[in-house]
PDB file of C-alpha atoms in Angstrom:
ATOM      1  CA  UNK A   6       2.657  -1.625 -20.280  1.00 54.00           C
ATOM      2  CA  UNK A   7       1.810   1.465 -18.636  1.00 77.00           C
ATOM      3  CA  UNK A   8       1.779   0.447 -15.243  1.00 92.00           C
ATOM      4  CA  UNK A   9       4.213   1.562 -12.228  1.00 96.00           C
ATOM      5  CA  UNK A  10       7.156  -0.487 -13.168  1.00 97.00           C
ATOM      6  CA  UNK A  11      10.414  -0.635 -10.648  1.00 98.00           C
ATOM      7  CA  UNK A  12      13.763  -2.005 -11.532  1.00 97.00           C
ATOM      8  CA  UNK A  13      15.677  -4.325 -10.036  1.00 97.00           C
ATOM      9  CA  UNK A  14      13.284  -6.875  -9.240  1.00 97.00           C
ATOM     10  CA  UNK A  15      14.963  -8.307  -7.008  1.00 97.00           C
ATOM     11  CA  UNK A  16      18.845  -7.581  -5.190  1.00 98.00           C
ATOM     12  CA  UNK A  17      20.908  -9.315  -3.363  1.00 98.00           C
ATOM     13  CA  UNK A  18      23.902  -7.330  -1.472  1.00 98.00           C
ATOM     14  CA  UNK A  19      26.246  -7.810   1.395  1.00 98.00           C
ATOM     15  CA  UNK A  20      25.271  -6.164   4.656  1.00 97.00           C
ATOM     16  CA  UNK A  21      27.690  -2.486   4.346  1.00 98.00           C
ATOM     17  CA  UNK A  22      27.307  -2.321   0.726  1.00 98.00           C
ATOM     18  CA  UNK A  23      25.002   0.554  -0.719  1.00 98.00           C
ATOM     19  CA  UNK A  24      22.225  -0.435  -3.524  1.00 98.00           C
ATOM     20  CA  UNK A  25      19.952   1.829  -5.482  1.00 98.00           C
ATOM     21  CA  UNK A  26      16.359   1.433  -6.768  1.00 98.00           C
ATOM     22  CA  UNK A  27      14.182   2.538  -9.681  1.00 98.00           C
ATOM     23  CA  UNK A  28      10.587   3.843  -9.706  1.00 98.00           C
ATOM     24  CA  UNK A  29       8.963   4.708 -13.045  1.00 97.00           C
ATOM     25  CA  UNK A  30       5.370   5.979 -12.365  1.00 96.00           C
ATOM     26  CA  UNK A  31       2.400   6.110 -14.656  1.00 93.00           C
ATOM     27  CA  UNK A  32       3.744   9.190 -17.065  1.00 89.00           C
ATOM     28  CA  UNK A  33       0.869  11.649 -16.116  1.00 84.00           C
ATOM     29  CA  UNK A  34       1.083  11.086 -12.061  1.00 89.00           C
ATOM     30  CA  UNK A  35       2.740  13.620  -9.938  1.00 88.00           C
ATOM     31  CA  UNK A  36       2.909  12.043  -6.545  1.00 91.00           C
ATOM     32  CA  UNK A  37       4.916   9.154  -6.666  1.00 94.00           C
ATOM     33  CA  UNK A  38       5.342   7.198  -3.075  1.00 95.00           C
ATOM     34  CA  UNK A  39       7.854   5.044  -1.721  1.00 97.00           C
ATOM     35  CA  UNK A  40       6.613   2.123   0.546  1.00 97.00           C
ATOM     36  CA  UNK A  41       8.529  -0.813   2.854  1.00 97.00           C
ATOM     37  CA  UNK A  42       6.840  -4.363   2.936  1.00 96.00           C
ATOM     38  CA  UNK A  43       8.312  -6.784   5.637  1.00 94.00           C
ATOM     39  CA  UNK A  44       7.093 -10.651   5.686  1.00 90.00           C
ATOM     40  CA  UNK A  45       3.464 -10.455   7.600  1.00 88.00           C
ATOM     41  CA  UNK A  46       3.116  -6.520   7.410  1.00 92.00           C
ATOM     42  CA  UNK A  47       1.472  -4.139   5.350  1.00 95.00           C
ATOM     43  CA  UNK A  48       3.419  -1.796   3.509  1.00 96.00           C
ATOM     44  CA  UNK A  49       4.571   0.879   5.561  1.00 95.00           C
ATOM     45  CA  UNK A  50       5.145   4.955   3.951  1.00 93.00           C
ATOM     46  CA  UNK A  51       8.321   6.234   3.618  1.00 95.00           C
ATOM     47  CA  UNK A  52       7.992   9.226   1.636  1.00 94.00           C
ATOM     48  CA  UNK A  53       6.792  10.936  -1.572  1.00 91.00           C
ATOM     49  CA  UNK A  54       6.564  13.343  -4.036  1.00 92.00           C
ATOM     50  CA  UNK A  55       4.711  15.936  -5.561  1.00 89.00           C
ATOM     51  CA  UNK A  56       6.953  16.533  -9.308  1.00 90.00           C
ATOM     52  CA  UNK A  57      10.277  17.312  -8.287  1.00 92.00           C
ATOM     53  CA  UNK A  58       9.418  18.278  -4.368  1.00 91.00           C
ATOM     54  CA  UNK A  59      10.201  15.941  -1.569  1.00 91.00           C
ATOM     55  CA  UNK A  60       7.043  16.670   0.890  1.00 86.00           C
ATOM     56  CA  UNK A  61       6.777  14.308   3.689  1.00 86.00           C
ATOM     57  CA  UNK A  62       9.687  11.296   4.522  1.00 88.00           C
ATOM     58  CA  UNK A  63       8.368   9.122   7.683  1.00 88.00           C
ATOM     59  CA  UNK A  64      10.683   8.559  10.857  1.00 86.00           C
ATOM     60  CA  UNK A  65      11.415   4.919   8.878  1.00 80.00           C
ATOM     61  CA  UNK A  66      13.592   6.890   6.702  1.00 84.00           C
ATOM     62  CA  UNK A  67      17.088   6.620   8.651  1.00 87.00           C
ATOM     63  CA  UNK A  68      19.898   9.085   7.719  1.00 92.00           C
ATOM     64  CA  UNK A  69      21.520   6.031   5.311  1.00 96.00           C
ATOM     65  CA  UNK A  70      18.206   6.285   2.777  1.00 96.00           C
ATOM     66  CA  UNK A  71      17.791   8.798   0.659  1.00 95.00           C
ATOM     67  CA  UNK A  72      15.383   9.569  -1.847  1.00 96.00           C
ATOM     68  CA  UNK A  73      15.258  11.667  -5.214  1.00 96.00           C
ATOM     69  CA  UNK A  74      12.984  12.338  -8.336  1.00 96.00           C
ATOM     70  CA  UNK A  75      15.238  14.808 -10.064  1.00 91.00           C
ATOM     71  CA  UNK A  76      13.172  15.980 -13.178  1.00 87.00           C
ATOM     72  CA  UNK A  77       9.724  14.652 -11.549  1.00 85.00           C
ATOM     73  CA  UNK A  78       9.821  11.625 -13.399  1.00 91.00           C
ATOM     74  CA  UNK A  79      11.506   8.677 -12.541  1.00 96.00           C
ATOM     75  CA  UNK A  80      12.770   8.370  -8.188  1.00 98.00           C
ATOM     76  CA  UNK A  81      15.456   6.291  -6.844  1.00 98.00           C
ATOM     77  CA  UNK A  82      16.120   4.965  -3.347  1.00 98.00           C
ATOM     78  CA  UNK A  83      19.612   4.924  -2.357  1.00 97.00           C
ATOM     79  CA  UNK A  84      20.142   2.648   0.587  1.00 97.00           C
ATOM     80  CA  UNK A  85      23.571   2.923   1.992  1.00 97.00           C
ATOM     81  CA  UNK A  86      25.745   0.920   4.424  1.00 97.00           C
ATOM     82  CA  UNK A  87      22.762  -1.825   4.276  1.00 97.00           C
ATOM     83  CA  UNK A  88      22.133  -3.434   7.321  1.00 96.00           C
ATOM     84  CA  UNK A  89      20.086  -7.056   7.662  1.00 96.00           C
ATOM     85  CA  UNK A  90      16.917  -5.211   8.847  1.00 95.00           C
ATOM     86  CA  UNK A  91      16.903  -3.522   5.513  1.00 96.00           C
ATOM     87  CA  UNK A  92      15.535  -6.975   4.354  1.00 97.00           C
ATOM     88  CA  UNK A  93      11.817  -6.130   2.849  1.00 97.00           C
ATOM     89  CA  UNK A  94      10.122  -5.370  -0.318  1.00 97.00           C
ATOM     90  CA  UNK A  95      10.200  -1.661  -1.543  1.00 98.00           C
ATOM     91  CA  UNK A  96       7.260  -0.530  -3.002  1.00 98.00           C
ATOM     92  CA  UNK A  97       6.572   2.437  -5.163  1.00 97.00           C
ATOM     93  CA  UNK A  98       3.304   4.060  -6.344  1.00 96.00           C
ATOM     94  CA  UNK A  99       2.122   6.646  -8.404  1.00 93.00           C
ATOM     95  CA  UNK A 100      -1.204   8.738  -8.056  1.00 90.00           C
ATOM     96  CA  UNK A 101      -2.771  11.514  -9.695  1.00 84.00           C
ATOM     97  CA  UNK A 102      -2.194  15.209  -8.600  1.00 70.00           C
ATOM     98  CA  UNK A 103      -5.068  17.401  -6.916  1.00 64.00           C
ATOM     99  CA  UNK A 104      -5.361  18.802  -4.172  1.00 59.00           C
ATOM    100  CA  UNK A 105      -6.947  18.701  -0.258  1.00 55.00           C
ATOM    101  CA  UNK A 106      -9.611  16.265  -0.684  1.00 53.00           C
ATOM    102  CA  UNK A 107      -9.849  15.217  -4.224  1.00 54.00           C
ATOM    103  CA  UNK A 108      -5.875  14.216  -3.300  1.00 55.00           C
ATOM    104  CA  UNK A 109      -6.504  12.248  -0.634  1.00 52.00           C
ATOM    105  CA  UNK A 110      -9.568  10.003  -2.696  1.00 59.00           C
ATOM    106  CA  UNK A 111      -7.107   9.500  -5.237  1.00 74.00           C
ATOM    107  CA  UNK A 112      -6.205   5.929  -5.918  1.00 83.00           C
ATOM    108  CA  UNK A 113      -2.410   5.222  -5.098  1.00 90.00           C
ATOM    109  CA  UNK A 114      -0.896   2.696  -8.428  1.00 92.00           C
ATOM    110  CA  UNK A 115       1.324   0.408  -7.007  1.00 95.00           C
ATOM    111  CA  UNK A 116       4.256  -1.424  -9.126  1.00 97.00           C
ATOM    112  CA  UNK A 117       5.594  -4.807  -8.509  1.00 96.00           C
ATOM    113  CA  UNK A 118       7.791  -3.880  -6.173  1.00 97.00           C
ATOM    114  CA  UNK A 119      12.030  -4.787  -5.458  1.00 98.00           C
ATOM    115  CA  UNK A 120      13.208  -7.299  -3.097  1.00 97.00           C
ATOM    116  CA  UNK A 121      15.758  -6.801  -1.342  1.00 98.00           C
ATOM    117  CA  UNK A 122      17.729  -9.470   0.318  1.00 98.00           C
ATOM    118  CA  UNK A 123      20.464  -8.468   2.801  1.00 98.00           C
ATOM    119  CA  UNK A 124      23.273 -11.134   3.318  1.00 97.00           C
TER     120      UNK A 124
ATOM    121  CA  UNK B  49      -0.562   8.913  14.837  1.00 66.00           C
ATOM    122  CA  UNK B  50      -3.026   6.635  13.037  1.00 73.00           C
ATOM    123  CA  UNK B  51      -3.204   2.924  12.740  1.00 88.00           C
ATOM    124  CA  UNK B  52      -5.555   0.184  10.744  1.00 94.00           C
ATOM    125  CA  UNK B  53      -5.835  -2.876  12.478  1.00 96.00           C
ATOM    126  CA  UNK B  54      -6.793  -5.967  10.587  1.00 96.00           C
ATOM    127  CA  UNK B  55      -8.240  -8.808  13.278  1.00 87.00           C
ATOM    128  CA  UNK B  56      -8.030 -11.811  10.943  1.00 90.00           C
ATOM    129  CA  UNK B  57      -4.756 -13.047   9.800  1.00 93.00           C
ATOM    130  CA  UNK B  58      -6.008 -15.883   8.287  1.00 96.00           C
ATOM    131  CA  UNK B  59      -9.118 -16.960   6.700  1.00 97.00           C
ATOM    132  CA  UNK B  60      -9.505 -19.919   4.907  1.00 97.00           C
ATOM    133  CA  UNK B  61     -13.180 -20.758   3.354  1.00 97.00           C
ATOM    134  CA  UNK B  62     -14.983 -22.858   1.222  1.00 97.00           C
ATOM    135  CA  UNK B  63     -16.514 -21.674  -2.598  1.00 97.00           C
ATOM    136  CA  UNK B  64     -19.491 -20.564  -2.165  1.00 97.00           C
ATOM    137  CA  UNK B  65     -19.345 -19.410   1.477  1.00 98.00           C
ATOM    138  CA  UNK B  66     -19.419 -16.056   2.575  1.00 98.00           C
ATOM    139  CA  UNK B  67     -16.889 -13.350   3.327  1.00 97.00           C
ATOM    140  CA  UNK B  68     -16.224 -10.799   6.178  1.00 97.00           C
ATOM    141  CA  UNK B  69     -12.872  -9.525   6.743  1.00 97.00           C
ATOM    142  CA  UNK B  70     -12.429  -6.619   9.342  1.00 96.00           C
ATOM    143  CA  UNK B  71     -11.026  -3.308   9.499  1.00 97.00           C
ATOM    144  CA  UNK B  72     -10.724  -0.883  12.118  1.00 96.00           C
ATOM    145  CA  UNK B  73      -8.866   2.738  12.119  1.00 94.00           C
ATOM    146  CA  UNK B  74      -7.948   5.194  14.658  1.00 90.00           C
ATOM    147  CA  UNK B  75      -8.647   8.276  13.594  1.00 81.00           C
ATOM    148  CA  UNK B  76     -11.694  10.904  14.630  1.00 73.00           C
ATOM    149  CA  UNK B  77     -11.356  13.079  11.462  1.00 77.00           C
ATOM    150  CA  UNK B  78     -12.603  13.314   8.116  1.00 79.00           C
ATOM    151  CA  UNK B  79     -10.828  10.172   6.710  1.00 83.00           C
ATOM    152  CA  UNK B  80     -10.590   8.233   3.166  1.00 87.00           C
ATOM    153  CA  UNK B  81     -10.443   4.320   3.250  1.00 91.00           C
ATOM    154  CA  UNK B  82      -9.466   1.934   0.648  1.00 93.00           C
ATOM    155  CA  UNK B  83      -8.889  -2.095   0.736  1.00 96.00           C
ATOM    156  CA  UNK B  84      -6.176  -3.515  -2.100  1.00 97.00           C
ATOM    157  CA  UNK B  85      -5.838  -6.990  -2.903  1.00 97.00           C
ATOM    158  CA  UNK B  86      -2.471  -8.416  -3.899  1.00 95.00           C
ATOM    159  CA  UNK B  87      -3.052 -12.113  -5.509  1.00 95.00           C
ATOM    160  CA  UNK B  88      -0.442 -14.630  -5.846  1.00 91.00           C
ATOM    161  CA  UNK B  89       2.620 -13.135  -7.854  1.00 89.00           C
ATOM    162  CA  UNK B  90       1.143 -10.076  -8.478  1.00 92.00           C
ATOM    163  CA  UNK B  91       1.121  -6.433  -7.397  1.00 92.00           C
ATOM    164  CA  UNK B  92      -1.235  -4.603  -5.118  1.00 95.00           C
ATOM    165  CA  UNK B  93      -4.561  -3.289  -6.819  1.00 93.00           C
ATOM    166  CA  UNK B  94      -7.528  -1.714  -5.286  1.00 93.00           C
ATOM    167  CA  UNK B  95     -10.294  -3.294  -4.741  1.00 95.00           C
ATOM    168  CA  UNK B  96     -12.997  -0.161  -3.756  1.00 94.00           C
ATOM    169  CA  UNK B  97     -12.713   2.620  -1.859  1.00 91.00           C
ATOM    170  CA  UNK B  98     -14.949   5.516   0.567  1.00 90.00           C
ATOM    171  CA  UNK B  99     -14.597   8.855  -0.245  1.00 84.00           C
ATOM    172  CA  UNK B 100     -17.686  10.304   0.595  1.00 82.00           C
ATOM    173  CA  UNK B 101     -21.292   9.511   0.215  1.00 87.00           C
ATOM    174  CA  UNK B 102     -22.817   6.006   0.612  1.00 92.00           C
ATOM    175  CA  UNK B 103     -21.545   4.374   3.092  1.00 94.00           C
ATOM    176  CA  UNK B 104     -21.988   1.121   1.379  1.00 96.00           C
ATOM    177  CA  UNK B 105     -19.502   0.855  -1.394  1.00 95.00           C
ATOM    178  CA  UNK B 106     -19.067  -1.808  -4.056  1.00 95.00           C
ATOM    179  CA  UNK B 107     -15.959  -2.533  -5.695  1.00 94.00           C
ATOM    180  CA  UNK B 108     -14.682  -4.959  -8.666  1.00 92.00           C
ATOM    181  CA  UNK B 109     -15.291  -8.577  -8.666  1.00 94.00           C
ATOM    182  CA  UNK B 110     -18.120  -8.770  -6.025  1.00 96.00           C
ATOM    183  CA  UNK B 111     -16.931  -6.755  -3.328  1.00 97.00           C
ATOM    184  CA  UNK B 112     -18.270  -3.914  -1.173  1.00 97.00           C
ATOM    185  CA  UNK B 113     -17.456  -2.116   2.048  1.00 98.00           C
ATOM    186  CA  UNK B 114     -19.058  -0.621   4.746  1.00 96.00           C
ATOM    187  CA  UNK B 115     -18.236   2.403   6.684  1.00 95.00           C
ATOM    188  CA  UNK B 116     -19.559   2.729   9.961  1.00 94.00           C
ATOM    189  CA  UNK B 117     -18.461   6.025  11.233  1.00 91.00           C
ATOM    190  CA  UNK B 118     -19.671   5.336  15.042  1.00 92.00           C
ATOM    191  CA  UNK B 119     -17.598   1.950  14.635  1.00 94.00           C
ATOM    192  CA  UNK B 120     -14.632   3.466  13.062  1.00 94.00           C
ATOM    193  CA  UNK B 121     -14.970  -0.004  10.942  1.00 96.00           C
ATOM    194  CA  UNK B 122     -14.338  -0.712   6.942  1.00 97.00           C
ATOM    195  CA  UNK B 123     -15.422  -3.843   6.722  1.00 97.00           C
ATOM    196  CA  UNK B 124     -14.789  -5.830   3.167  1.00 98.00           C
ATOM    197  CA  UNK B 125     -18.212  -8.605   2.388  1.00 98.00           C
ATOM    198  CA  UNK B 126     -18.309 -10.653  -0.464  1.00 98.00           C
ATOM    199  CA  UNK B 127     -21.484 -12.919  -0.388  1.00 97.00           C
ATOM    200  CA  UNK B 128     -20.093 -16.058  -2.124  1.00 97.00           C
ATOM    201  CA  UNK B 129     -16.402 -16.447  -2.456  1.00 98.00           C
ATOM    202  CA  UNK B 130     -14.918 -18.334  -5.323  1.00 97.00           C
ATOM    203  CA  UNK B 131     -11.226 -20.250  -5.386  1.00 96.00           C
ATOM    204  CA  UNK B 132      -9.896 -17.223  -7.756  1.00 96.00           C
ATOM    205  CA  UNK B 133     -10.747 -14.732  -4.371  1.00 97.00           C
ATOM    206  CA  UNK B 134      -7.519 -16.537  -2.735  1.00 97.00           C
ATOM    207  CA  UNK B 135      -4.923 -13.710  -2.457  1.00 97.00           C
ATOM    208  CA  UNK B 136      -3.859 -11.410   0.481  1.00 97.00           C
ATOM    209  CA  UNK B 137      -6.178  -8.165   1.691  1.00 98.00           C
ATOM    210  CA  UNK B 138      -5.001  -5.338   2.826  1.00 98.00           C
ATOM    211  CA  UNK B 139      -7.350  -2.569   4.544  1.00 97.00           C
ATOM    212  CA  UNK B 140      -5.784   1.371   4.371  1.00 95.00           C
ATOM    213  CA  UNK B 141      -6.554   4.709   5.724  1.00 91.00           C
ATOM    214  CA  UNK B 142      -5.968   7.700   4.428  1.00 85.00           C
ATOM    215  CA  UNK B 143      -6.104  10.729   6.778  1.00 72.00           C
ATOM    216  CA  UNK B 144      -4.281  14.064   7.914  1.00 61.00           C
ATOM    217  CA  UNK B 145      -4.391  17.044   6.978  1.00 57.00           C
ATOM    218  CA  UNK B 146      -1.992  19.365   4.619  1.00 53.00           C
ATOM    219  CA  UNK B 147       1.038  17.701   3.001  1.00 47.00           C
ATOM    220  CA  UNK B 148       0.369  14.541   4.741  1.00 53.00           C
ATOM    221  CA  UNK B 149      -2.549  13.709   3.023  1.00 61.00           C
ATOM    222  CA  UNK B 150      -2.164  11.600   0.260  1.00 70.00           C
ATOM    223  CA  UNK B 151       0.095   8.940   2.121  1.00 83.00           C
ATOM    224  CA  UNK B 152      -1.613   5.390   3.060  1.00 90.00           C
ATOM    225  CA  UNK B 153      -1.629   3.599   6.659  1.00 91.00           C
ATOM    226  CA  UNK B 154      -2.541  -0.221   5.965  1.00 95.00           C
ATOM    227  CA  UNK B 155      -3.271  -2.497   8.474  1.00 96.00           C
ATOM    228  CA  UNK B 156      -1.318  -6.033   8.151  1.00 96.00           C
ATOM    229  CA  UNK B 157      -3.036  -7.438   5.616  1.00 97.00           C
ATOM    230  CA  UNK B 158      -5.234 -10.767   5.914  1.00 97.00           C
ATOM    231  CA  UNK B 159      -4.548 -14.276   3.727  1.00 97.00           C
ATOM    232  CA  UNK B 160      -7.781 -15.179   2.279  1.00 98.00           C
ATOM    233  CA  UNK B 161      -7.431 -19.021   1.152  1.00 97.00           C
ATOM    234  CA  UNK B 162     -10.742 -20.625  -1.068  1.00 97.00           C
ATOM    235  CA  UNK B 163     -10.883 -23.907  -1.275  1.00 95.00           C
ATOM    236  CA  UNK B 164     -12.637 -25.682  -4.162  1.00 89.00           C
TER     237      UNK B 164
END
């Protein structure tokens, strides 16, 4: 499968623990996104990447998330001290590079997404 | 900042009739406009998108779009719907300028149920 895939699937924590996600992008996308789903919303940004570089993270993105893609491959999202709000799907997506324009007509790949679930 | 406003929550047709789901933006600049469709148990995928050009767009299975600049609409038609069309649609907007182009604003989706 050469899709976006994400790992875990779905989690399941106490509210104060912290959890991590996965995002593996399609291999020859540079700009990998993070999205937040809650029941009877569309997905909402939270930030991305172009390779390595961190360019935008939206005013969602409270001091306890943070977000890497060390060698701009893979990204996790590191939720700490998880509250109950933190409750939604977390969806990643992939797209190819460019630039003005021809970056913002590029289809955005989306994986399957994690659930989280916060007890 | 922008927004995407889907009026119709939930639709729920028979096979055969037809389909118009809304979608407006706010935005008065150059923008980019794309509707995904998630079905049942499965991930989002696009359906078509506007880039530039026609105005009328068609996507996979059936599908096309129409930009109306004036309207700031995106409106999703399909002219006979089967059961298989029952998933969840979500309109998006892409817009900005500089770094933040590239990320998505989606409206709140609509539930599209068929009935055979």
């Amino acid at each position: 499968d050469t899709g976006v895939s994400q790992d875990p699937r779905h989690k399941i924590t106490k509210r104060g623990q912290n959890v991590t996600f996965r995002c593996d992008p399609i291999s020859e996308h540079n700009r990998l996104y993070w999205y937040r789903q809650t029941l009877g919303q569309g997905p909402e940004f939270l930030t991305y990447f172009q390779n390595e570089a961190q360019l935008e993270k939206s005013r969602l993105l409270s001091d306890r998330f943070s977000a890497e893609r060390p060698k701009g491959s893979f990204s996790t999202l590191e939720i700490q001290r998880t509250e109950q709000g933190d409750s939604a799907m977390y969806l990643c997506a992939s797209s190819p590079g460019g630039s003005g324009r021809a970056l913002a007509g590029n289809e955005q790949y989306f994986g399957p997404g994690t659930r989280l679930t916060v007890t | 900042a922008q927004s995407v406003s889907q009026h119709n929550h939930h639709v729920i047709l028979s096979e055969a009739a037809s389909l118009e789901l809304g979608c407006n933006y706010s935005y008065g600049g150059t923008v980019n406009l794309f509707w995904y469709v998630q079905y049942p148990g499965q991930h989002l995928q696009l359906l078509l998108k506007y880039f530039s050009g026609d105005p009328l767009v068609k996507g996979i299975k059936g599908f096309e779009a129409e930009f109306i600049k004036s309207k700031f609409s995106f409106n999703l038609r399909k002219p006979s719907v089967q059961w298989s069309d029952t998933a969840e649609y979500f309109c998006a907007v892409n817009a900005g300028r500089g770094s933040t182009l590239g990320r998505l604003y989606f409206g709140r989706g609509t539930q599209l149920t068929v009935w055979p």
